[in-house]
Amino acid sequence: MSLKSFNHFETLCTKPIKEVRNTANHQLGINPSSAFRFDNTADSIKAFLSQPGSHVYSRYGNPTVDPVGQRIADLEVSGSKTKAYGVLTSSGMAAIHICLQSLLLPGDTVITQEILYGGTSELLNKVFVPQKIKVLNLNFSNLISLEKKFLKLKGNKVIYLETPVNPNLACVDIKAVSKIAKKFKVLVIVDNTFCTAYIQKPLLLGADIVLHSTTKFLHGHGVSMGGAIVTKDKLLMHDKIWPFLKLIGSTSNAFDAWLIHLGLKTLHIRMQRHCDNAMALANYLNQHENVQKVNYPGLDNHKDHNIAKNQMNGFGALLSFEVKGSIQNAKRVMDGLSLAAIAPSLGETDTMVLHPASSSHLRVDKKLREQHGISDTLIRVSVGIENIEDIINDFNIALDFKIRAK
Ligand SMILES: *Cc1c(COP(=O)(O)O)cnc(C)c1O
């Protein structure tokens, strides 16, 4: 090799600077390099052959991104001997898309709930249905009809679940559904965004794949978009999910991965406080004279309370409630809140409210919406980790008006 120093001005400006490090970092660093260099062609060939895992190009894998995806997978099976494999994606929607796109072909079927996260319903209808992938809506509380449907359906199928579901907080018995799915060799995919592994571990209840919008609780601070795909099946990850992720390119990046990793450090403490505060607010709203109904899986009057009790460790941060009277009253409550923010997200440290009928579910048919309890007066709350007296006081002030009898 030439010993030339290549120290012309232009070259020094341009040449990559080598990291100087003689001890290991204690904490995860941010490595935004697009490409990774090899000492020689033999090393390059070796790296390309040992994919995924070796670092070649950041769309294929990155030293900051990969371990954060794996940490989310480890959390999903923590306390068990089960192994899981995880990757990060650029958003929760990307995680759902990559997962389903890597599993389904024309003629296949996604069996799912009628009401899902709004983006997921739209993705199924606008991206998958035109690919001749069928979407079958089913009531998962009727397991006998599920079994009957399986016997009739041709082609490959997957079950896609959200529990508790947005925004009526209905729950699906993951263990019971997975048991039937196993019999018919059908994969069960669970969007675990609302719970995180702190509250619910679908893989340990029999599901095959867990998806996340890390934008919500996993990151938890509202300054990063991301998603994650986790599976117990190593081959599925290596042969299907990872190649699709690499080719479609909806990968995460070092900075977002690093922000997610910061969120994970306090996940257990945040989730516990979210659960405690949500339970207290649900109890408060439940006895308020201007509240028609509270949907919270932790209340024993919730229709799926027993399912929730069996599969969840705590009941989560999300609740929804109906204000008595008209849509005007619901808007009045929304506008009367001053601590809680009107914002179309959830899972941040502060309390956030949303009026589904005029926002997230605006495009859902009114009849279908109401059939699932998403009435004009329903308000969804992502209960934050503030002082609970302040949260309750905020709602107390906003609900303090006389509802005129119609
Ligand atoms: C937010 C959310 C998504 C979509 O995630 P993005 O990060 O916004 O793409 C999917 N599922 C659920 C349950 C969500 O709350």
Tab-separated table of C-alpha atoms and ligand atoms in Angstrom:
chain	number	residue	atom	x	y	z
A	1	MET	CA	0.000	0.000	0.000
A	2	SER	CA	1.216	3.497	-0.805
A	3	LEU	CA	2.285	5.580	2.151
A	4	LYS	CA	1.026	8.763	0.551
A	5	SER	CA	-0.699	10.944	3.119
A	6	PHE	CA	-3.420	12.302	0.787
A	7	ASN	CA	-3.419	15.575	2.659
A	8	HIS	CA	-4.443	18.070	0.007
A	9	PHE	CA	-7.014	20.559	1.292
A	10	GLU	CA	-9.894	19.176	-0.817
A	11	THR	CA	-9.087	15.617	0.165
A	12	LEU	CA	-9.000	16.448	3.855
A	13	CYS	CA	-12.365	18.175	3.568
A	14	THR	CA	-13.887	15.141	1.864
A	15	LYS	CA	-12.277	12.080	3.397
A	16	PRO	CA	-14.349	10.227	6.023
A	17	ILE	CA	-13.049	10.796	9.547
A	18	LYS	CA	-12.251	7.596	11.413
A	19	GLU	CA	-13.819	7.204	14.823
A	20	VAL	CA	-11.138	7.325	17.549
A	21	ARG	CA	-12.114	5.027	20.356
A	22	ASN	CA	-10.058	2.882	22.676
A	23	THR	CA	-12.741	1.965	25.170
A	24	ALA	CA	-16.304	0.804	24.568
A	25	ASN	CA	-19.248	3.205	24.971
A	26	HIS	CA	-21.341	2.519	28.014
A	27	GLN	CA	-24.501	3.654	26.207
A	28	LEU	CA	-25.717	3.042	22.674
A	29	GLY	CA	-24.228	5.581	20.261
A	30	ILE	CA	-25.803	7.062	17.144
A	31	ASN	CA	-24.249	5.640	13.997
A	32	PRO	CA	-25.849	7.281	10.957
A	33	SER	CA	-23.380	5.953	8.378
A	34	SER	CA	-25.183	4.952	5.158
A	35	ALA	CA	-22.507	2.469	4.197
A	36	PHE	CA	-19.893	0.381	6.015
A	37	ARG	CA	-16.440	-0.134	4.554
A	38	PHE	CA	-14.474	-3.315	4.208
A	39	ASP	CA	-10.737	-3.833	4.437
A	40	ASN	CA	-10.738	-5.946	1.275
A	41	THR	CA	-13.004	-7.743	-1.172
A	42	ALA	CA	-12.875	-10.991	0.805
A	43	ASP	CA	-14.371	-9.195	3.824
A	44	SER	CA	-16.940	-7.562	1.593
A	45	ILE	CA	-18.069	-10.933	0.234
A	46	LYS	CA	-18.234	-12.357	3.751
A	47	ALA	CA	-20.381	-9.449	4.954
A	48	PHE	CA	-22.784	-9.698	2.015
A	49	LEU	CA	-23.177	-13.423	2.578
A	50	SER	CA	-23.861	-13.195	6.301
A	51	GLN	CA	-27.006	-11.070	5.984
A	52	PRO	CA	-28.965	-10.084	7.969
A	53	GLY	CA	-26.641	-9.295	10.819
A	54	SER	CA	-23.488	-7.945	9.240
A	55	HIS	CA	-23.395	-4.276	8.368
A	56	VAL	CA	-23.149	-3.450	4.704
A	57	TYR	CA	-25.565	-0.633	3.937
A	58	SER	CA	-27.964	0.969	6.419
A	59	ARG	CA	-31.148	0.008	4.583
A	60	TYR	CA	-30.097	-3.632	5.205
A	61	GLY	CA	-29.058	-3.160	8.821
A	62	ASN	CA	-27.412	-0.582	11.043
A	63	PRO	CA	-25.453	-0.820	14.312
A	64	THR	CA	-27.801	1.615	16.111
A	65	VAL	CA	-31.068	0.382	14.606
A	66	ASP	CA	-30.638	-3.403	14.842
A	67	PRO	CA	-30.054	-3.783	18.608
A	68	VAL	CA	-33.064	-1.573	19.429
A	69	GLY	CA	-35.347	-3.759	17.281
A	70	GLN	CA	-33.905	-6.794	19.047
A	71	ARG	CA	-34.448	-5.235	22.498
A	72	ILE	CA	-38.151	-4.757	21.693
A	73	ALA	CA	-38.267	-8.444	20.680
A	74	ASP	CA	-36.546	-9.486	23.926
A	75	LEU	CA	-39.124	-7.495	25.930
A	76	GLU	CA	-41.983	-9.280	24.142
A	77	VAL	CA	-40.774	-12.644	25.478
A	78	SER	CA	-39.093	-11.539	28.695
A	79	GLY	CA	-39.407	-13.908	31.618
A	80	SER	CA	-39.744	-16.920	29.307
A	81	LYS	CA	-37.403	-19.258	27.441
A	82	THR	CA	-38.974	-18.280	24.115
A	83	LYS	CA	-36.731	-16.496	21.602
A	84	ALA	CA	-37.968	-13.662	19.431
A	85	TYR	CA	-36.503	-11.637	16.580
A	86	GLY	CA	-37.243	-7.983	15.987
A	87	VAL	CA	-36.678	-5.266	13.413
A	88	LEU	CA	-37.491	-1.572	13.440
A	89	THR	CA	-39.393	0.149	10.639
A	90	SER	CA	-39.898	3.786	9.661
A	91	SER	CA	-43.407	3.915	11.195
A	92	GLY	CA	-46.093	1.709	12.671
A	93	MET	CA	-47.863	1.695	9.297
A	94	ALA	CA	-44.639	0.493	7.648
A	95	ALA	CA	-44.465	-2.381	10.149
A	96	ILE	CA	-48.044	-3.430	9.303
A	97	HIS	CA	-47.437	-3.072	5.563
A	98	ILE	CA	-44.134	-4.976	5.475
A	99	CYS	CA	-45.509	-7.745	7.649
A	100	LEU	CA	-48.675	-8.323	5.602
A	101	GLN	CA	-46.991	-7.755	2.233
A	102	SER	CA	-44.339	-10.348	3.015
A	103	LEU	CA	-46.950	-12.963	3.983
A	104	LEU	CA	-49.792	-12.533	1.512
A	105	LEU	CA	-50.344	-13.168	-2.196
A	106	PRO	CA	-53.385	-12.609	-4.437
A	107	GLY	CA	-56.221	-14.886	-3.318
A	108	ASP	CA	-55.099	-14.890	0.314
A	109	THR	CA	-57.234	-13.544	3.161
A	110	VAL	CA	-56.720	-11.290	6.169
A	111	ILE	CA	-59.206	-12.137	8.891
A	112	THR	CA	-59.668	-9.177	11.177
A	113	GLN	CA	-61.963	-6.974	13.236
A	114	GLU	CA	-64.406	-4.560	11.663
A	115	ILE	CA	-63.020	-1.624	13.602
A	116	LEU	CA	-59.250	-1.247	13.660
A	117	TYR	CA	-56.785	1.612	13.932
A	118	GLY	CA	-57.996	3.944	11.135
A	119	GLY	CA	-54.761	3.759	9.138
A	120	THR	CA	-54.814	-0.038	9.224
A	121	SER	CA	-58.372	-0.226	7.826
A	122	GLU	CA	-57.396	2.172	5.059
A	123	LEU	CA	-54.202	0.238	4.296
A	124	LEU	CA	-56.166	-3.008	3.970
A	125	ASN	CA	-58.827	-1.452	1.745
A	126	LYS	CA	-56.662	0.764	-0.429
A	127	VAL	CA	-53.442	-1.237	-0.726
A	128	PHE	CA	-54.278	-4.911	-0.144
A	129	VAL	CA	-57.786	-5.261	-1.582
A	130	PRO	CA	-56.636	-3.971	-5.030
A	131	GLN	CA	-53.955	-6.709	-4.928
A	132	LYS	CA	-56.816	-9.235	-4.742
A	133	ILE	CA	-56.091	-9.929	-1.101
A	134	LYS	CA	-59.385	-10.426	0.692
A	135	VAL	CA	-60.281	-8.780	3.976
A	136	LEU	CA	-62.766	-10.673	6.081
A	137	ASN	CA	-64.228	-8.906	9.108
A	138	LEU	CA	-65.147	-11.144	11.961
A	139	ASN	CA	-66.342	-10.930	15.511
A	140	PHE	CA	-63.597	-12.699	17.458
A	141	SER	CA	-65.777	-13.199	20.486
A	142	ASN	CA	-67.617	-15.827	18.449
A	143	LEU	CA	-64.960	-18.547	18.239
A	144	ILE	CA	-67.303	-21.130	16.750
A	145	SER	CA	-67.977	-18.956	13.728
A	146	LEU	CA	-64.230	-18.405	13.373
A	147	GLU	CA	-63.645	-22.137	13.202
A	148	LYS	CA	-66.445	-22.544	10.651
A	149	LYS	CA	-65.012	-19.776	8.485
A	150	PHE	CA	-61.603	-21.477	8.488
A	151	LEU	CA	-63.086	-24.680	7.160
A	152	LYS	CA	-64.643	-22.821	4.222
A	153	LEU	CA	-61.877	-20.415	3.212
A	154	LYS	CA	-59.436	-21.365	0.498
A	155	GLY	CA	-55.900	-19.970	0.142
A	156	ASN	CA	-53.451	-18.749	2.687
A	157	LYS	CA	-54.861	-16.775	5.618
A	158	VAL	CA	-53.628	-14.660	8.483
A	159	ILE	CA	-55.441	-13.343	11.514
A	160	TYR	CA	-54.802	-9.700	12.295
A	161	LEU	CA	-55.806	-8.441	15.748
A	162	GLU	CA	-55.817	-5.335	17.891
A	163	THR	CA	-56.610	-5.720	21.557
A	164	PRO	CA	-57.792	-3.546	23.216
A	165	VAL	CA	-59.087	-1.958	20.029
A	166	ASN	CA	-59.284	1.725	19.239
A	167	PRO	CA	-61.439	3.475	20.410
A	168	ASN	CA	-64.080	1.326	22.143
A	169	LEU	CA	-61.427	-0.746	23.981
A	170	ALA	CA	-63.043	-4.088	23.147
A	171	CYS	CA	-60.668	-6.983	23.846
A	172	VAL	CA	-59.957	-10.210	21.986
A	173	ASP	CA	-58.915	-13.406	23.763
A	174	ILE	CA	-55.486	-13.902	22.133
A	175	LYS	CA	-54.963	-17.382	23.602
A	176	ALA	CA	-58.324	-18.718	22.444
A	177	VAL	CA	-57.989	-17.308	18.920
A	178	SER	CA	-54.379	-18.523	18.607
A	179	LYS	CA	-55.389	-22.022	19.650
A	180	ILE	CA	-57.910	-22.285	16.810
A	181	ALA	CA	-55.473	-20.628	14.396
A	182	LYS	CA	-52.791	-23.246	15.233
A	183	LYS	CA	-55.215	-26.014	14.329
A	184	PHE	CA	-55.561	-24.548	10.845
A	185	LYS	CA	-51.906	-23.428	10.569
A	186	VAL	CA	-52.919	-19.790	10.358
A	187	LEU	CA	-50.523	-17.107	11.583
A	188	VAL	CA	-51.801	-14.713	14.252
A	189	ILE	CA	-50.540	-11.131	14.097
A	190	VAL	CA	-51.231	-8.757	16.999
A	191	ASP	CA	-50.814	-4.984	16.960
A	192	ASN	CA	-49.561	-4.533	20.528
A	193	THR	CA	-49.118	-0.743	20.333
A	194	PHE	CA	-51.668	0.114	23.034
A	195	CYS	CA	-50.235	-2.277	25.614
A	196	THR	CA	-46.537	-2.787	24.933
A	197	ALA	CA	-44.947	-5.910	26.370
A	198	TYR	CA	-45.185	-4.413	29.855
A	199	ILE	CA	-48.939	-5.026	29.821
A	200	GLN	CA	-49.459	-7.806	27.296
A	201	LYS	CA	-47.214	-10.403	25.661
A	202	PRO	CA	-49.124	-11.847	22.682
A	203	LEU	CA	-46.234	-14.127	21.621
A	204	LEU	CA	-46.414	-15.903	24.963
A	205	LEU	CA	-50.193	-16.278	24.554
A	206	GLY	CA	-49.755	-18.104	21.231
A	207	ALA	CA	-49.552	-15.318	18.638
A	208	ASP	CA	-46.853	-15.551	15.948
A	209	ILE	CA	-46.078	-11.923	15.171
A	210	VAL	CA	-46.313	-8.714	17.188
A	211	LEU	CA	-46.383	-5.288	15.574
A	212	HIS	CA	-45.830	-1.897	17.141
A	213	SER	CA	-46.083	1.738	16.401
A	214	THR	CA	-43.073	2.754	18.500
A	215	THR	CA	-44.281	6.322	17.921
A	216	LYS	CA	-46.604	5.740	20.873
A	217	PHE	CA	-45.653	4.210	24.233
A	218	LEU	CA	-42.377	2.483	23.345
A	219	HIS	CA	-40.745	5.787	22.499
A	220	GLY	CA	-43.268	7.561	24.690
A	221	HIS	CA	-42.079	11.141	24.341
A	222	GLY	CA	-43.727	12.224	21.103
A	223	VAL	CA	-40.632	13.179	19.124
A	224	SER	CA	-39.984	10.098	16.979
A	225	MET	CA	-41.871	8.067	14.385
A	226	GLY	CA	-41.214	4.369	14.142
A	227	GLY	CA	-42.510	0.826	14.134
A	228	ALA	CA	-41.382	-2.683	14.991
A	229	ILE	CA	-42.030	-6.214	13.789
A	230	VAL	CA	-41.318	-9.075	16.195
A	231	THR	CA	-41.695	-12.794	15.589
A	232	LYS	CA	-40.804	-16.065	17.286
A	233	ASP	CA	-40.065	-17.589	13.874
A	234	LYS	CA	-36.429	-16.977	12.929
A	235	LEU	CA	-36.885	-18.225	9.357
A	236	LEU	CA	-39.906	-16.026	8.826
A	237	MET	CA	-37.842	-13.035	9.913
A	238	HIS	CA	-34.808	-13.934	7.805
A	239	ASP	CA	-36.520	-15.206	4.658
A	240	LYS	CA	-39.637	-13.040	4.451
A	241	ILE	CA	-39.848	-10.014	6.721
A	242	TRP	CA	-36.249	-8.791	6.587
A	243	PRO	CA	-35.903	-9.164	2.762
A	244	PHE	CA	-39.149	-7.245	2.225
A	245	LEU	CA	-38.095	-4.549	4.640
A	246	LYS	CA	-34.766	-4.200	2.860
A	247	LEU	CA	-36.349	-4.100	-0.601
A	248	ILE	CA	-39.289	-1.838	0.135
A	249	GLY	CA	-36.961	0.341	2.176
A	250	SER	CA	-39.240	1.489	4.976
A	251	THR	CA	-36.405	1.009	7.433
A	252	SER	CA	-35.774	3.014	10.575
A	253	ASN	CA	-32.744	5.249	10.996
A	254	ALA	CA	-30.069	5.684	13.646
A	255	PHE	CA	-31.522	8.807	15.222
A	256	ASP	CA	-35.094	7.495	15.592
A	257	ALA	CA	-33.791	4.145	16.834
A	258	TRP	CA	-31.708	5.978	19.400
A	259	LEU	CA	-34.753	8.002	20.534
A	260	ILE	CA	-36.760	4.779	20.852
A	261	HIS	CA	-33.957	3.285	22.940
A	262	LEU	CA	-34.167	6.234	25.337
A	263	GLY	CA	-37.923	5.661	25.675
A	264	LEU	CA	-37.447	1.967	26.467
A	265	LYS	CA	-35.350	2.789	29.526
A	266	THR	CA	-38.380	4.083	31.448
A	267	LEU	CA	-41.098	2.013	29.763
A	268	HIS	CA	-41.952	-0.022	32.872
A	269	ILE	CA	-42.287	3.049	35.085
A	270	ARG	CA	-44.307	5.020	32.542
A	271	MET	CA	-46.674	2.152	31.743
A	272	GLN	CA	-47.390	1.479	35.394
A	273	ARG	CA	-48.212	5.150	36.006
A	274	HIS	CA	-50.322	5.271	32.805
A	275	CYS	CA	-52.330	2.279	34.100
A	276	ASP	CA	-52.765	3.705	37.621
A	277	ASN	CA	-53.857	7.109	36.317
A	278	ALA	CA	-56.217	5.658	33.692
A	279	MET	CA	-57.889	3.424	36.291
A	280	ALA	CA	-58.411	6.410	38.598
A	281	LEU	CA	-59.773	8.624	35.802
A	282	ALA	CA	-62.064	5.811	34.589
A	283	ASN	CA	-63.491	5.413	38.089
A	284	TYR	CA	-63.979	9.162	38.367
A	285	LEU	CA	-65.745	9.465	34.991
A	286	ASN	CA	-67.817	6.369	35.674
A	287	GLN	CA	-69.659	8.094	38.509
A	288	HIS	CA	-69.990	11.521	36.833
A	289	GLU	CA	-73.571	12.621	36.190
A	290	ASN	CA	-72.723	14.072	32.753
A	291	VAL	CA	-71.071	10.877	31.568
A	292	GLN	CA	-73.221	8.316	29.782
A	293	LYS	CA	-70.711	5.509	29.567
A	294	VAL	CA	-67.014	4.784	30.176
A	295	ASN	CA	-65.090	2.222	28.124
A	296	TYR	CA	-62.091	0.984	30.077
A	297	PRO	CA	-61.102	-2.699	30.263
A	298	GLY	CA	-60.207	-2.218	33.925
A	299	LEU	CA	-63.796	-1.429	34.942
A	300	ASP	CA	-65.783	-4.488	35.902
A	301	ASN	CA	-68.756	-3.218	33.874
A	302	HIS	CA	-66.637	-3.415	30.666
A	303	LYS	CA	-67.883	-6.250	28.473
A	304	ASP	CA	-64.401	-7.744	28.049
A	305	HIS	CA	-63.148	-7.143	31.590
A	306	ASN	CA	-62.505	-10.844	32.172
A	307	ILE	CA	-60.530	-11.307	28.964
A	308	ALA	CA	-58.481	-8.226	29.844
A	309	LYS	CA	-57.894	-9.465	33.390
A	310	ASN	CA	-56.618	-12.794	32.091
A	311	GLN	CA	-54.218	-11.555	29.467
A	312	MET	CA	-53.162	-8.086	30.593
A	313	ASN	CA	-50.921	-6.966	33.409
A	314	GLY	CA	-52.753	-3.695	34.092
A	315	PHE	CA	-55.369	-2.204	31.766
A	316	GLY	CA	-53.463	0.412	29.807
A	317	ALA	CA	-53.590	4.161	29.279
A	318	LEU	CA	-56.469	4.344	26.802
A	319	LEU	CA	-60.063	4.907	27.758
A	320	SER	CA	-63.044	6.467	26.065
A	321	PHE	CA	-66.266	7.915	27.398
A	322	GLU	CA	-69.569	9.224	26.102
A	323	VAL	CA	-70.784	12.582	27.263
A	324	LYS	CA	-74.528	12.763	27.887
A	325	GLY	CA	-76.595	14.620	25.312
A	326	SER	CA	-75.503	15.882	21.922
A	327	ILE	CA	-72.266	16.220	19.952
A	328	GLN	CA	-72.222	19.854	21.118
A	329	ASN	CA	-71.741	18.669	24.673
A	330	ALA	CA	-68.840	16.438	23.671
A	331	LYS	CA	-67.186	19.345	21.867
A	332	ARG	CA	-67.796	21.543	24.888
A	333	VAL	CA	-65.969	19.051	27.114
A	334	MET	CA	-63.088	18.795	24.640
A	335	ASP	CA	-62.784	22.586	24.470
A	336	GLY	CA	-63.128	22.919	28.234
A	337	LEU	CA	-60.023	20.848	28.941
A	338	SER	CA	-56.876	22.831	29.496
A	339	LEU	CA	-54.286	20.348	30.779
A	340	ALA	CA	-55.219	17.611	28.298
A	341	ALA	CA	-54.283	18.392	24.701
A	342	ILE	CA	-56.521	17.816	21.694
A	343	ALA	CA	-54.094	15.848	19.547
A	344	PRO	CA	-54.346	12.877	17.182
A	345	SER	CA	-51.826	10.648	18.896
A	346	LEU	CA	-51.461	8.685	22.103
A	347	GLY	CA	-48.869	7.183	24.364
A	348	GLU	CA	-46.993	10.345	25.258
A	349	THR	CA	-46.262	11.440	28.822
A	350	ASP	CA	-49.093	13.999	28.843
A	351	THR	CA	-52.841	13.414	28.638
A	352	MET	CA	-54.289	13.665	25.123
A	353	VAL	CA	-57.887	13.651	23.942
A	354	LEU	CA	-59.491	12.974	20.595
A	355	HIS	CA	-63.072	13.105	19.295
A	356	PRO	CA	-63.127	10.024	16.990
A	357	ALA	CA	-66.380	10.884	15.170
A	358	SER	CA	-64.925	14.150	13.884
A	359	SER	CA	-61.306	13.021	13.440
A	360	SER	CA	-59.865	9.488	13.329
A	361	HIS	CA	-63.183	7.852	12.357
A	362	LEU	CA	-64.580	10.727	10.273
A	363	ARG	CA	-64.440	8.563	7.147
A	364	VAL	CA	-65.993	5.491	8.755
A	365	ASP	CA	-69.649	4.957	7.878
A	366	LYS	CA	-71.787	6.463	10.684
A	367	LYS	CA	-73.917	3.342	11.049
A	368	LEU	CA	-70.874	1.043	11.314
A	369	ARG	CA	-69.262	3.507	13.685
A	370	GLU	CA	-72.266	3.611	16.006
A	371	GLN	CA	-72.664	-0.146	15.866
A	372	HIS	CA	-69.215	-0.303	17.482
A	373	GLY	CA	-69.946	2.282	20.125
A	374	ILE	CA	-68.176	5.154	18.367
A	375	SER	CA	-70.982	7.630	18.868
A	376	ASP	CA	-70.951	11.374	18.212
A	377	THR	CA	-70.379	12.044	21.900
A	378	LEU	CA	-67.475	9.634	22.406
A	379	ILE	CA	-64.172	11.100	23.581
A	380	ARG	CA	-60.975	9.059	23.618
A	381	VAL	CA	-58.370	9.764	26.254
A	382	SER	CA	-54.728	8.700	26.313
A	383	VAL	CA	-54.155	9.201	30.020
A	384	GLY	CA	-50.737	10.644	30.773
A	385	ILE	CA	-48.380	10.294	33.702
A	386	GLU	CA	-49.062	13.695	35.282
A	387	ASN	CA	-50.272	14.047	38.860
A	388	ILE	CA	-53.658	12.278	38.947
A	389	GLU	CA	-55.370	15.039	40.940
A	390	ASP	CA	-54.538	17.503	38.175
A	391	ILE	CA	-55.861	15.159	35.484
A	392	ILE	CA	-59.139	14.573	37.324
A	393	ASN	CA	-59.480	18.261	38.109
A	394	ASP	CA	-59.113	19.113	34.413
A	395	PHE	CA	-61.997	16.772	33.492
A	396	ASN	CA	-63.987	17.942	36.504
A	397	ILE	CA	-63.872	21.535	35.248
A	398	ALA	CA	-64.605	20.575	31.621
A	399	LEU	CA	-67.616	18.453	32.628
A	400	ASP	CA	-69.046	21.035	34.993
A	401	PHE	CA	-72.149	22.240	33.153
A	402	LYS	CA	-75.852	21.554	33.179
A	403	ILE	CA	-76.999	19.209	30.440
A	404	ARG	CA	-80.447	20.322	29.317
A	405	ALA	CA	-82.967	17.554	28.850
A	406	LYS	CA	-83.931	17.307	25.199
B	1	LIG	C1	-50.457	4.903	15.709
B	1	LIG	C2	-50.867	3.506	15.488
B	1	LIG	C3	-50.486	2.818	14.323
B	1	LIG	C4	-49.703	3.492	13.208
B	1	LIG	O1	-48.443	3.863	13.631
B	1	LIG	P1	-47.598	5.085	12.984
B	1	LIG	O2	-46.346	5.076	13.776
B	1	LIG	O3	-48.431	6.313	13.134
B	1	LIG	O4	-47.394	4.747	11.550
B	1	LIG	C5	-50.875	1.497	14.198
B	1	LIG	N1	-51.604	0.882	15.142
B	1	LIG	C6	-51.999	1.512	16.265
B	1	LIG	C7	-52.797	0.765	17.263
B	1	LIG	C8	-51.653	2.840	16.481
B	1	LIG	O5	-52.056	3.457	17.583
